[in-house]
Amino acid sequence: IYFLQDQFDLQGDPVDIEKAMNTKFGRRLSNHTYRLHKQFMELKEAKGEEYARNHPPKNVDPTKWIDLIDKKWNTKEFLVTFSSFLLN
């Protein structure tokens, strides 16, 4: 964050600036993760989970792809939340 603040003339309270930047970056990360999950689910549905695991999108490191699948999307907590989201 400080690297970005050095590149731009950001005016205002530094705490407010940092909060705004963190919010923006958090939303961008969330949107990116959502799109990746959607791609994973579409590929999984079309060709199976094993194929989806072994064919990450071009812009995603294979190790990070597997980590997202194993440590986020296949966790019990995520599956419960995602299932309840689908039911609504």
Short mmCIF file of C-alpha atoms in Angstrom, two decimals:
data_model
loop_
_atom_site.label_atom_id
_atom_site.label_comp_id
_atom_site.label_asym_id
_atom_site.label_seq_id
_atom_site.Cartn_x
_atom_site.Cartn_y
_atom_site.Cartn_z
CA ILE A 1 0.00 0.00 0.00
CA TYR A 2 2.76 2.43 0.86
CA PHE A 3 4.33 1.85 -2.56
CA LEU A 4 1.09 2.99 -4.18
CA GLN A 5 0.80 5.98 -1.89
CA ASP A 6 4.29 7.04 -2.98
CA GLN A 7 3.25 6.92 -6.67
CA PHE A 8 0.07 8.98 -6.33
CA ASP A 9 -0.81 12.28 -4.72
CA LEU A 10 -3.37 10.97 -2.24
CA GLN A 11 -4.84 13.72 -0.13
CA GLY A 12 -6.67 13.34 3.12
CA ASP A 13 -6.30 11.49 6.39
CA PRO A 14 -3.76 8.65 5.90
CA VAL A 15 -5.94 6.29 7.94
CA ASP A 16 -8.95 7.01 5.71
CA ILE A 17 -6.82 6.56 2.59
CA GLU A 18 -5.51 3.21 3.84
CA LYS A 19 -9.03 2.03 4.73
CA ALA A 20 -10.34 3.03 1.30
CA MET A 21 -7.48 1.28 -0.48
CA ASN A 22 -7.87 -1.86 1.63
CA THR A 23 -11.60 -1.92 0.87
CA LYS A 24 -10.98 -1.51 -2.85
CA PHE A 25 -8.28 -4.19 -2.94
CA GLY A 26 -10.44 -6.52 -0.86
CA ARG A 27 -13.33 -6.16 -3.30
CA ARG A 28 -11.06 -6.71 -6.29
CA LEU A 29 -9.63 -9.86 -4.71
CA SER A 30 -13.11 -11.09 -3.85
CA ASN A 31 -14.33 -10.48 -7.42
CA HIS A 32 -11.28 -12.23 -8.86
CA THR A 33 -11.74 -15.23 -6.55
CA TYR A 34 -15.44 -15.38 -7.44
CA ARG A 35 -14.63 -15.48 -11.16
CA LEU A 36 -12.03 -18.20 -10.60
CA HIS A 37 -14.51 -20.26 -8.58
CA LYS A 38 -17.09 -19.87 -11.32
CA GLN A 39 -14.55 -21.09 -13.90
CA PHE A 40 -13.65 -24.03 -11.65
CA MET A 41 -17.30 -25.02 -11.20
CA GLU A 42 -18.02 -24.80 -14.94
CA LEU A 43 -14.97 -26.89 -15.78
CA LYS A 44 -15.75 -29.36 -13.00
CA GLU A 45 -19.30 -29.76 -14.25
CA ALA A 46 -18.20 -30.19 -17.87
CA LYS A 47 -15.15 -32.44 -17.47
CA GLY A 48 -14.94 -33.55 -13.83
CA GLU A 49 -13.11 -32.34 -10.76
CA GLU A 50 -9.79 -34.03 -11.51
CA TYR A 51 -9.62 -32.35 -14.93
CA ALA A 52 -10.58 -28.99 -13.40
CA ARG A 53 -7.88 -29.34 -10.73
CA ASN A 54 -5.21 -30.03 -13.34
CA HIS A 55 -6.18 -27.27 -15.78
CA PRO A 56 -5.99 -23.87 -14.07
CA PRO A 57 -6.76 -20.70 -16.02
CA LYS A 58 -3.79 -19.30 -17.95
CA ASN A 59 -3.25 -16.41 -15.54
CA VAL A 60 -3.19 -18.60 -12.40
CA ASP A 61 -0.19 -20.39 -10.92
CA PRO A 62 -1.01 -24.14 -10.70
CA THR A 63 0.04 -24.34 -7.04
CA LYS A 64 -2.17 -21.41 -6.08
CA TRP A 65 -5.04 -22.94 -8.08
CA ILE A 66 -4.81 -26.19 -6.10
CA ASP A 67 -4.57 -24.20 -2.86
CA LEU A 68 -7.78 -22.32 -3.71
CA ILE A 69 -9.55 -25.60 -4.43
CA ASP A 70 -8.28 -27.48 -1.38
CA LYS A 71 -8.00 -24.71 1.20
CA LYS A 72 -10.99 -22.58 0.24
CA TRP A 73 -13.57 -24.05 -2.12
CA ASN A 74 -13.54 -27.61 -0.77
CA THR A 75 -13.61 -26.70 2.92
CA LYS A 76 -16.67 -27.68 4.92
CA GLU A 77 -17.39 -24.06 5.85
CA PHE A 78 -17.26 -22.84 2.25
CA LEU A 79 -19.38 -25.72 0.95
CA VAL A 80 -22.08 -25.04 3.57
CA THR A 81 -22.10 -21.32 2.76
CA PHE A 82 -22.06 -21.92 -0.99
CA SER A 83 -24.88 -24.49 -0.73
CA SER A 84 -27.06 -22.12 1.28
CA PHE A 85 -26.34 -19.37 -1.26
CA LEU A 86 -27.51 -21.64 -4.09
CA LEU A 87 -30.74 -22.46 -2.24
CA ASN A 88 -31.72 -18.78 -1.91
#
